[in-house]
mmCIF file of C-alpha atoms in Angstrom:
data_model
loop_
_atom_site.group_PDB
_atom_site.id
_atom_site.type_symbol
_atom_site.label_atom_id
_atom_site.label_comp_id
_atom_site.label_asym_id
_atom_site.label_seq_id
_atom_site.Cartn_x
_atom_site.Cartn_y
_atom_site.Cartn_z
ATOM 1 C CA UNK K 1 0.065 0.065 0.276
ATOM 2 C CA UNK K 2 1.707 3.016 -1.269
ATOM 3 C CA UNK K 3 1.062 5.581 1.727
ATOM 4 C CA UNK K 4 0.535 9.665 0.919
ATOM 5 C CA UNK K 5 0.521 12.541 3.609
ATOM 6 C CA UNK K 6 -0.726 15.736 2.745
ATOM 7 C CA UNK K 7 0.738 19.529 4.699
ATOM 8 C CA UNK K 8 -0.200 22.855 3.370
ATOM 9 C CA UNK K 9 -2.222 26.257 4.121
ATOM 10 C CA UNK K 10 -4.892 26.463 6.289
ATOM 11 C CA UNK K 11 -6.092 29.702 4.786
ATOM 12 C CA UNK K 12 -7.243 28.383 1.095
ATOM 13 C CA UNK K 13 -9.583 30.445 -0.223
ATOM 14 C CA UNK K 14 -12.385 28.387 -1.434
ATOM 15 C CA UNK K 15 -11.825 28.972 -5.380
ATOM 16 C CA UNK K 16 -7.733 26.955 -5.014
ATOM 17 C CA UNK K 17 -9.617 24.977 -2.458
ATOM 18 C CA UNK K 18 -11.657 23.353 -5.550
ATOM 19 C CA UNK K 19 -8.697 23.519 -7.586
ATOM 20 C CA UNK K 20 -6.410 21.761 -4.720
ATOM 21 C CA UNK K 21 -8.839 19.197 -4.745
ATOM 22 C CA UNK K 22 -8.600 18.285 -8.287
ATOM 23 C CA UNK K 23 -5.031 18.909 -8.770
ATOM 24 C CA UNK K 24 -5.024 15.847 -5.366
ATOM 25 C CA UNK K 25 -7.455 13.809 -7.466
ATOM 26 C CA UNK K 26 -5.017 13.337 -10.692
ATOM 27 C CA UNK K 27 -1.991 13.108 -8.201
ATOM 28 C CA UNK K 28 -3.779 10.471 -6.998
ATOM 29 C CA UNK K 29 -5.282 8.734 -10.426
ATOM 30 C CA UNK K 30 -2.070 8.190 -11.665
ATOM 31 C CA UNK K 31 -1.200 5.248 -8.394
ATOM 32 C CA UNK K 32 -2.776 1.919 -9.496
ATOM 33 C CA UNK K 33 -1.711 0.385 -6.187
ATOM 34 C CA UNK K 34 -4.322 1.478 -3.063
ATOM 35 C CA UNK K 35 -3.492 3.853 -1.378
ATOM 36 C CA UNK K 36 -3.178 5.298 2.327
ATOM 37 C CA UNK K 37 -3.503 9.270 3.136
ATOM 38 C CA UNK K 38 -1.897 10.328 6.059
ATOM 39 C CA UNK K 39 -3.324 13.823 7.307
ATOM 40 C CA UNK K 40 -3.723 15.821 10.679
ATOM 41 C CA UNK K 41 -7.438 16.459 9.381
ATOM 42 C CA UNK K 42 -6.328 20.467 9.966
ATOM 43 C CA UNK K 43 -8.455 23.198 7.791
ATOM 44 C CA UNK K 44 -7.791 23.820 4.258
ATOM 45 C CA UNK K 45 -5.194 21.371 2.766
ATOM 46 C CA UNK K 46 -5.700 18.508 5.237
ATOM 47 C CA UNK K 47 -9.273 18.832 4.668
ATOM 48 C CA UNK K 48 -9.159 19.299 0.743
ATOM 49 C CA UNK K 49 -6.267 16.117 0.889
ATOM 50 C CA UNK K 50 -9.145 13.523 3.579
ATOM 51 C CA UNK K 51 -11.710 14.411 0.618
ATOM 52 C CA UNK K 52 -9.573 13.622 -2.466
ATOM 53 C CA UNK K 53 -8.656 10.462 -0.613
ATOM 54 C CA UNK K 54 -12.126 9.319 -0.220
ATOM 55 C CA UNK K 55 -13.068 10.294 -3.304
ATOM 56 C CA UNK K 56 -10.100 7.749 -5.024
ATOM 57 C CA UNK K 57 -11.083 5.199 -2.866
ATOM 58 C CA UNK K 58 -7.861 5.659 -0.860
ATOM 59 C CA UNK K 59 -8.328 5.257 3.066
ATOM 60 C CA UNK K 60 -7.291 7.990 6.310
ATOM 61 C CA UNK K 61 -4.824 7.769 8.524
ATOM 62 C CA UNK K 62 -4.978 10.370 11.253
ATOM 63 C CA UNK K 63 -2.373 11.723 13.244
ATOM 64 C CA UNK K 64 -4.014 13.900 15.910
ATOM 65 C CA UNK K 65 -1.641 16.746 17.129
ATOM 66 C CA UNK K 66 -2.898 17.218 21.058
ATOM 67 C CA UNK K 67 -5.724 15.912 23.673
ATOM 68 C CA UNK K 68 -7.589 18.917 22.763
ATOM 69 C CA UNK K 69 -7.075 19.189 18.926
ATOM 70 C CA UNK K 70 -10.428 19.510 18.231
ATOM 71 C CA UNK K 71 -10.964 23.271 20.483
ATOM 72 C CA UNK K 72 -8.210 24.173 17.910
ATOM 73 C CA UNK K 73 -10.630 25.010 14.939
ATOM 74 C CA UNK K 74 -11.724 28.581 14.736
ATOM 75 C CA UNK K 75 -15.133 28.059 12.654
ATOM 76 C CA UNK K 76 -17.695 25.647 13.679
ATOM 77 C CA UNK K 77 -17.993 24.422 10.348
ATOM 78 C CA UNK K 78 -13.556 23.542 10.238
ATOM 79 C CA UNK K 79 -14.648 21.666 13.015
ATOM 80 C CA UNK K 80 -17.368 19.563 11.661
ATOM 81 C CA UNK K 81 -15.761 18.932 9.396
ATOM 82 C CA UNK K 82 -12.636 17.408 10.987
ATOM 83 C CA UNK K 83 -15.411 15.809 13.473
ATOM 84 C CA UNK K 84 -16.802 14.070 9.943
ATOM 85 C CA UNK K 85 -13.803 13.068 8.498
ATOM 86 C CA UNK K 86 -11.883 11.294 11.297
ATOM 87 C CA UNK K 87 -14.991 8.763 11.357
ATOM 88 C CA UNK K 88 -14.568 7.605 7.784
ATOM 89 C CA UNK K 89 -10.857 7.064 8.757
ATOM 90 C CA UNK K 90 -9.308 3.655 8.824
ATOM 91 C CA UNK K 91 -7.322 4.981 11.694
ATOM 92 C CA UNK K 92 -5.489 7.205 14.069
ATOM 93 C CA UNK K 93 -2.492 8.277 16.131
ATOM 94 C CA UNK K 94 -2.698 11.295 18.933
ATOM 95 C CA UNK K 95 0.441 12.132 20.213
ATOM 96 C CA UNK K 96 1.347 12.993 23.593
ATOM 97 C CA UNK K 97 0.473 16.365 24.037
ATOM 98 C CA UNK K 98 -2.002 17.277 25.928
ATOM 99 C CA UNK K 99 -2.718 21.269 24.153
ATOM 100 C CA UNK K 100 -2.913 22.391 20.335
ATOM 101 C CA UNK K 101 0.766 24.837 19.600
ATOM 102 C CA UNK K 102 3.513 25.596 17.482
ATOM 103 C CA UNK K 103 5.165 21.636 19.280
ATOM 104 C CA UNK K 104 2.374 19.938 18.806
ATOM 105 C CA UNK K 105 1.732 21.344 15.058
ATOM 106 C CA UNK K 106 5.726 20.636 13.917
ATOM 107 C CA UNK K 107 5.299 17.023 16.007
ATOM 108 C CA UNK K 108 2.453 16.280 13.776
ATOM 109 C CA UNK K 109 3.831 17.168 10.444
ATOM 110 C CA UNK K 110 6.952 15.406 11.168
ATOM 111 C CA UNK K 111 5.088 12.370 11.995
ATOM 112 C CA UNK K 112 2.815 12.664 8.447
ATOM 113 C CA UNK K 113 5.766 12.753 6.881
ATOM 114 C CA UNK K 114 7.875 9.974 8.248
ATOM 115 C CA UNK K 115 4.893 7.938 7.705
ATOM 116 C CA UNK K 116 4.598 9.305 4.109
ATOM 117 C CA UNK K 117 6.209 7.496 0.891
ATOM 118 C CA UNK K 118 5.099 10.602 -1.409
ATOM 119 C CA UNK K 119 3.879 14.471 1.030
ATOM 120 C CA UNK K 120 1.975 16.666 -1.324
ATOM 121 C CA UNK K 121 2.303 20.060 -0.320
ATOM 122 C CA UNK K 122 -0.075 22.659 -1.076
ATOM 123 C CA UNK K 123 2.092 25.856 -0.925
ATOM 124 C CA UNK K 124 3.116 28.801 -2.250
ATOM 125 C CA UNK K 125 6.760 28.138 -1.514
ATOM 126 C CA UNK K 126 7.292 31.504 1.139
ATOM 127 C CA UNK K 127 8.736 30.081 4.698
ATOM 128 C CA UNK K 128 6.786 29.215 7.671
ATOM 129 C CA UNK K 129 4.092 31.479 9.731
ATOM 130 C CA UNK K 130 4.519 29.912 12.840
ATOM 131 C CA UNK K 131 7.297 26.584 14.194
ATOM 132 C CA UNK K 132 5.750 24.073 12.338
ATOM 133 C CA UNK K 133 4.535 25.543 9.392
ATOM 134 C CA UNK K 134 4.250 23.810 5.476
ATOM 135 C CA UNK K 135 8.043 25.012 4.770
ATOM 136 C CA UNK K 136 8.964 23.236 8.053
ATOM 137 C CA UNK K 137 7.013 20.367 6.719
ATOM 138 C CA UNK K 138 8.125 19.938 3.218
ATOM 139 C CA UNK K 139 12.041 21.140 4.031
ATOM 140 C CA UNK K 140 12.327 18.551 6.919
ATOM 141 C CA UNK K 141 10.263 15.772 4.441
ATOM 142 C CA UNK K 142 12.950 17.000 1.764
ATOM 143 C CA UNK K 143 15.671 15.965 4.476
ATOM 144 C CA UNK K 144 14.281 12.897 4.614
ATOM 145 C CA UNK K 145 13.934 11.961 1.513
ATOM 146 C CA UNK K 146 10.243 11.635 1.181
ATOM 147 C CA UNK K 147 9.437 12.397 -2.263
ATOM 148 C CA UNK K 148 7.259 16.084 -2.048
ATOM 149 C CA UNK K 149 5.571 16.987 -4.453
ATOM 150 C CA UNK K 150 4.191 21.004 -4.064
ATOM 151 C CA UNK K 151 0.560 21.295 -5.274
ATOM 152 C CA UNK K 152 -0.552 25.137 -5.949
ATOM 153 C CA UNK K 153 -2.515 25.238 -8.715
ATOM 154 C CA UNK K 154 -2.089 28.697 -11.197
ATOM 155 C CA UNK K 155 -4.277 31.338 -9.692
ATOM 156 C CA UNK K 156 -4.150 29.890 -5.856
ATOM 157 C CA UNK K 157 -4.729 32.122 -3.579
ATOM 158 C CA UNK K 158 -4.579 32.514 0.665
ATOM 159 C CA UNK K 159 -7.430 34.133 2.774
#
């Protein structure tokens, strides 16, 4: 089974999310074997990735950064999507952080990269906005020799 991970921006415009899902489906459609998506189900890129994985017929493994992770979502919509997608996951693991924060997010992103054969990065190429951001996880994955594929369709924007 091929393990595909995701890292990416949480703040994506609605149009960008749609284009990102389409680009991810194109990436995933080239894979003939069974696939397992590894994600934290964060708002934005991670949730778009989970939808693409499920649409492709893949399974999900969720890396939960902390015990209070559900409370870190800023909107009810994102929290609801997280809970719905979590229920569809085949498996999950929870890191040993009691509260969400940059250390937990960095560790979770590294865990996603460590569990991945390929890492899809929904990334505009800019430096991380905080410890554990997309740029940090891309750099970590590349250092570990993970096949990193940037997904940033033309015209993509962050909110």
